[in-house]
Short mmCIF file of C-alpha atoms in Angstrom, two decimals:
data_model
loop_
_atom_site.label_atom_id
_atom_site.label_comp_id
_atom_site.label_asym_id
_atom_site.label_seq_id
_atom_site.Cartn_x
_atom_site.Cartn_y
_atom_site.Cartn_z
CA MET A 2 0.00 0.00 0.00
CA THR A 3 1.42 3.39 -0.99
CA SER A 4 1.54 6.46 1.17
CA THR A 5 -1.12 7.98 -1.07
CA ASP A 6 -3.38 5.02 -0.35
CA ASN A 7 -2.79 5.50 3.37
CA ALA A 8 -3.68 9.16 3.18
CA GLY A 9 -6.70 8.60 0.99
CA THR A 10 -5.89 11.38 -1.49
CA ALA A 11 -2.65 13.13 -2.38
CA PRO A 12 -2.41 16.77 -1.28
CA LYS A 13 -2.91 19.33 -4.04
CA PRO A 14 0.19 21.30 -4.98
CA ALA A 15 0.24 24.86 -3.75
CA ALA A 16 -1.17 27.36 -6.24
CA LYS A 17 1.45 29.36 -8.05
CA ASP A 18 1.84 32.96 -6.91
CA PRO A 19 0.61 35.02 -9.89
CA TRP A 20 3.23 37.67 -9.14
CA ASP A 21 6.11 35.19 -9.16
CA LEU A 22 7.41 36.20 -12.58
CA PRO A 23 10.56 35.10 -14.44
CA ASP A 24 13.78 37.07 -14.76
CA VAL A 25 13.66 38.56 -18.26
CA SER A 26 16.59 40.95 -17.92
CA GLY A 27 18.74 38.89 -20.30
CA LEU A 28 16.23 38.72 -23.14
CA VAL A 29 16.65 40.72 -26.33
CA VAL A 30 13.44 42.59 -27.18
CA GLY A 31 12.79 43.58 -30.77
CA VAL A 32 10.24 46.23 -31.73
CA LEU A 33 8.80 46.03 -35.24
CA GLY A 34 7.60 49.48 -36.12
CA GLY A 35 10.15 50.91 -33.75
CA THR A 36 10.36 54.21 -35.61
CA GLY A 37 6.68 54.99 -35.01
CA ASP A 38 5.51 56.81 -31.89
CA GLN A 39 4.29 53.76 -29.95
CA GLY A 40 7.15 51.48 -30.92
CA ARG A 41 9.75 54.16 -30.32
CA GLY A 42 8.27 54.91 -26.90
CA LEU A 43 8.28 51.26 -25.86
CA ALA A 44 11.84 50.82 -27.11
CA TYR A 45 12.96 53.87 -25.14
CA ARG A 46 11.31 52.81 -21.89
CA LEU A 47 12.59 49.23 -22.04
CA ALA A 48 16.12 50.25 -22.97
CA ARG A 49 16.13 52.91 -20.25
CA ALA A 50 15.19 50.13 -17.80
CA GLY A 51 18.21 48.10 -18.89
CA GLN A 52 16.67 45.78 -21.49
CA LYS A 53 18.59 45.04 -24.68
CA VAL A 54 16.43 46.47 -27.48
CA ILE A 55 16.57 46.32 -31.27
CA ILE A 56 14.15 48.43 -33.28
CA GLY A 57 13.07 47.33 -36.73
CA SER A 58 11.84 49.23 -39.75
CA ARG A 59 11.31 48.54 -43.42
CA ALA A 60 14.19 50.97 -44.01
CA VAL A 61 17.32 50.09 -42.05
CA GLU A 62 18.56 53.68 -42.28
CA ARG A 63 15.47 54.95 -40.44
CA ALA A 64 15.88 52.30 -37.76
CA GLU A 65 19.54 53.10 -37.24
CA ALA A 66 18.86 56.84 -37.04
CA ALA A 67 16.08 56.33 -34.49
CA ALA A 68 18.28 53.99 -32.44
CA THR A 69 21.06 56.57 -32.31
CA GLU A 70 18.60 59.21 -31.10
CA LEU A 71 17.22 56.91 -28.39
CA GLY A 72 20.60 55.85 -27.00
CA PHE A 73 20.76 53.36 -24.08
CA GLY A 74 22.38 50.79 -26.38
CA VAL A 75 19.39 50.52 -28.71
CA GLU A 76 20.26 49.10 -32.13
CA GLY A 77 18.47 49.55 -35.43
CA ALA A 78 17.92 46.96 -38.15
CA ASP A 79 15.52 46.08 -40.91
CA ASN A 80 12.45 44.17 -39.76
CA ALA A 81 13.78 40.75 -40.76
CA GLU A 82 17.10 41.21 -38.95
CA CYS A 83 15.30 42.61 -35.91
CA ALA A 84 13.07 39.52 -35.77
CA ARG A 85 15.98 37.11 -36.22
CA ARG A 86 18.11 38.62 -33.46
CA SER A 87 15.38 39.04 -30.84
CA ASP A 88 14.02 36.62 -28.24
CA VAL A 89 10.76 38.56 -27.86
CA VAL A 90 9.30 40.65 -30.68
CA ILE A 91 6.78 43.45 -30.08
CA VAL A 92 4.60 44.23 -33.10
CA ALA A 93 3.89 47.98 -33.11
CA VAL A 94 3.24 48.60 -36.79
CA PRO A 95 0.25 50.56 -38.16
CA TRP A 96 -2.91 48.47 -38.50
CA ASP A 97 -3.05 48.91 -42.27
CA GLY A 98 0.38 47.28 -42.59
CA HIS A 99 -0.12 44.62 -39.91
CA ALA A 100 -0.98 41.59 -42.05
CA LYS A 101 1.55 42.31 -44.79
CA THR A 102 4.39 42.85 -42.31
CA LEU A 103 3.73 39.57 -40.48
CA GLU A 104 3.25 37.58 -43.70
CA THR A 105 6.73 38.57 -44.84
CA LEU A 106 8.31 37.63 -41.48
CA GLN A 107 6.82 34.17 -40.87
CA LYS A 108 10.21 32.47 -41.16
CA GLU A 109 12.09 34.97 -39.00
CA LEU A 110 9.40 34.92 -36.30
CA ALA A 111 9.11 31.12 -36.12
CA GLY A 112 9.68 29.95 -32.54
CA LYS A 113 9.68 33.52 -31.21
CA LEU A 114 7.48 35.01 -28.51
CA VAL A 115 5.49 37.68 -30.36
CA VAL A 116 3.68 40.47 -28.48
CA ASP A 117 1.05 42.20 -30.61
CA CYS A 118 0.08 45.70 -29.45
CA VAL A 119 -1.74 46.85 -32.57
CA ASN A 120 -5.16 48.49 -32.24
CA PRO A 121 -7.45 48.21 -35.28
CA LEU A 122 -9.16 51.59 -35.31
CA GLY A 123 -10.99 53.81 -37.74
CA PHE A 124 -11.46 57.56 -37.51
CA ASP A 125 -14.19 59.88 -38.75
CA LYS A 126 -15.64 63.24 -37.73
CA LYS A 127 -17.16 61.61 -34.65
CA GLY A 128 -13.76 60.38 -33.47
CA ALA A 129 -12.11 56.98 -33.10
CA TYR A 130 -14.02 53.71 -33.40
CA ALA A 131 -13.03 50.06 -33.22
CA LEU A 132 -12.65 47.84 -36.26
CA LYS A 133 -13.15 44.09 -36.01
CA PRO A 134 -10.79 42.03 -38.18
CA GLU A 135 -12.08 38.88 -39.84
CA GLU A 136 -10.04 36.81 -37.37
CA GLY A 137 -11.60 38.63 -34.41
CA SER A 138 -8.71 40.89 -33.41
CA ALA A 139 -5.25 42.01 -34.47
CA ALA A 140 -3.73 39.47 -32.07
CA GLU A 141 -5.80 36.63 -33.52
CA GLN A 142 -4.82 37.72 -37.01
CA ALA A 143 -1.18 37.56 -35.91
CA ALA A 144 -1.70 34.05 -34.50
CA ALA A 145 -3.30 32.93 -37.77
CA LEU A 146 -0.45 34.37 -39.85
CA LEU A 147 2.30 33.07 -37.52
CA PRO A 148 1.41 29.44 -36.77
CA ASP A 149 4.97 28.67 -35.66
CA SER A 150 5.20 31.61 -33.24
CA ARG A 151 3.91 32.04 -29.68
CA VAL A 152 1.57 35.00 -30.01
CA THR A 153 0.47 37.15 -27.07
CA ALA A 154 -1.16 40.58 -26.86
CA ALA A 155 -0.18 43.50 -24.61
CA PHE A 156 0.82 47.20 -24.41
CA HIS A 157 -2.35 48.47 -26.13
CA HIS A 158 -3.32 51.26 -23.73
CA LEU A 159 -0.07 53.16 -23.32
CA SER A 160 0.26 56.81 -24.24
CA ALA A 161 3.02 57.33 -26.81
CA VAL A 162 3.41 60.87 -25.46
CA LEU A 163 4.16 59.64 -21.94
CA LEU A 164 6.39 56.82 -23.18
CA GLN A 165 8.61 59.27 -25.05
CA ASP A 166 8.68 62.01 -22.40
CA GLU A 167 12.20 61.85 -20.95
CA SER A 168 11.20 63.94 -17.92
CA ILE A 169 8.78 61.27 -16.69
CA GLU A 170 10.42 58.72 -14.40
CA GLU A 171 7.43 56.39 -13.85
CA ILE A 172 4.35 55.55 -15.90
CA ASP A 173 1.45 54.80 -13.58
CA THR A 174 -0.52 52.17 -15.48
CA ASP A 175 -1.36 48.49 -15.85
CA VAL A 176 -0.78 46.48 -19.00
CA MET A 177 -3.41 43.90 -19.96
CA VAL A 178 -1.65 40.72 -21.15
CA LEU A 179 -3.41 38.00 -23.14
CA GLY A 180 -2.19 34.67 -24.48
CA GLU A 181 -2.61 30.93 -24.64
CA SER A 182 0.36 29.89 -22.47
CA ARG A 183 0.95 30.97 -18.87
CA GLU A 184 4.70 30.71 -19.43
CA ASP A 185 4.45 33.19 -22.28
CA THR A 186 2.11 35.65 -20.55
CA ASP A 187 4.31 35.54 -17.44
CA ILE A 188 7.28 36.60 -19.58
CA VAL A 189 5.31 39.49 -21.07
CA GLN A 190 4.08 40.57 -17.64
CA ALA A 191 7.67 40.54 -16.42
CA ILE A 192 8.80 42.66 -19.38
CA ALA A 193 6.07 45.20 -18.64
CA ALA A 194 7.16 45.31 -15.00
CA ARG A 195 10.67 46.33 -16.07
CA ILE A 196 9.27 49.80 -16.77
CA PRO A 197 8.97 51.77 -13.49
CA GLY A 198 5.36 52.28 -12.43
CA MET A 199 4.03 49.70 -14.84
CA ARG A 200 2.50 46.31 -14.07
CA GLY A 201 1.44 43.47 -16.35
CA VAL A 202 -1.90 41.83 -15.51
CA PHE A 203 -3.12 38.59 -17.10
CA ALA A 204 -6.41 39.33 -18.88
CA GLY A 205 -7.40 36.10 -20.63
CA ARG A 206 -6.79 34.19 -23.83
CA LEU A 207 -6.40 35.68 -27.29
CA ARG A 208 -10.12 35.25 -28.00
CA ASN A 209 -10.63 38.14 -25.55
CA ALA A 210 -8.20 40.47 -27.35
CA HIS A 211 -10.81 42.35 -29.39
CA GLN A 212 -12.32 44.24 -26.48
CA VAL A 213 -8.88 45.08 -25.10
CA GLU A 214 -7.79 46.49 -28.46
CA SER A 215 -11.14 48.29 -28.89
CA LEU A 216 -10.91 50.04 -25.52
CA VAL A 217 -8.29 52.34 -27.03
CA ALA A 218 -11.08 54.11 -28.92
CA ASN A 219 -12.68 54.94 -25.55
CA LEU A 220 -9.38 56.14 -24.12
CA ILE A 221 -8.89 58.44 -27.10
CA SER A 222 -12.28 59.97 -26.30
CA VAL A 223 -11.29 60.36 -22.64
CA ASN A 224 -8.04 62.02 -23.60
CA ARG A 225 -9.69 64.47 -25.98
CA ARG A 226 -12.33 65.52 -23.46
CA TYR A 227 -10.00 65.88 -20.47
CA LYS A 228 -6.77 66.86 -22.28
CA ALA A 229 -5.11 63.83 -20.68
CA HIS A 230 -2.99 60.77 -21.44
CA ALA A 231 -5.21 58.22 -19.71
CA GLY A 232 -4.17 54.66 -18.93
CA LEU A 233 -5.71 51.81 -16.94
CA ARG A 234 -5.44 50.45 -13.41
CA VAL A 235 -6.98 47.12 -12.40
CA THR A 236 -8.15 47.18 -8.77
CA ASP A 237 -8.05 44.43 -6.11
CA VAL A 238 -5.25 42.37 -7.71
#
């Protein structure tokens, strides 16, 4: 008779602490679209926090020029080289170039942890409004186009103005992180936490990405009304 038989049932393992996140300080983070406002801001904040960052662009000259301006050891490369050399790749390209960019980088992004932060939005005289891609969301489109990558979604609600403001030491906001693997979302949460004032919060699987991406349209309305750079905080966690 085994000890389990004697006890009746084996004790359940202790639940993992959701804030016990991995050390990501040694990972290389690539930013596709790193010369745009959002990508440039993320690259700056992560590099300033000590992360090794490579920014990618369709034009290597633009990427190299932006990297020189950012400093903190940031390097510039074309998108393919950026993807090849990075452990984690943040997709921060404009929505209208999202699918085409990822289609051309399927090989380079194979096996990589991809973090999609693209918000499919339209604009008219009434303001910003959410678009719904055929796949359901930008993140789900990325997962469909990159079957050999580990796709997550995060960094949607960050103000590019605050990210690039060198006078701001901390950015007081939470980052909603979505994905299919806890190991992957833990890594993304840990990367977000590298930026002072920021916290990554698990917010579900990729099927829930549409409403996270869409909320940016609401934040744009908030910002216009109150002349602000609003972010999010999740309470009681």
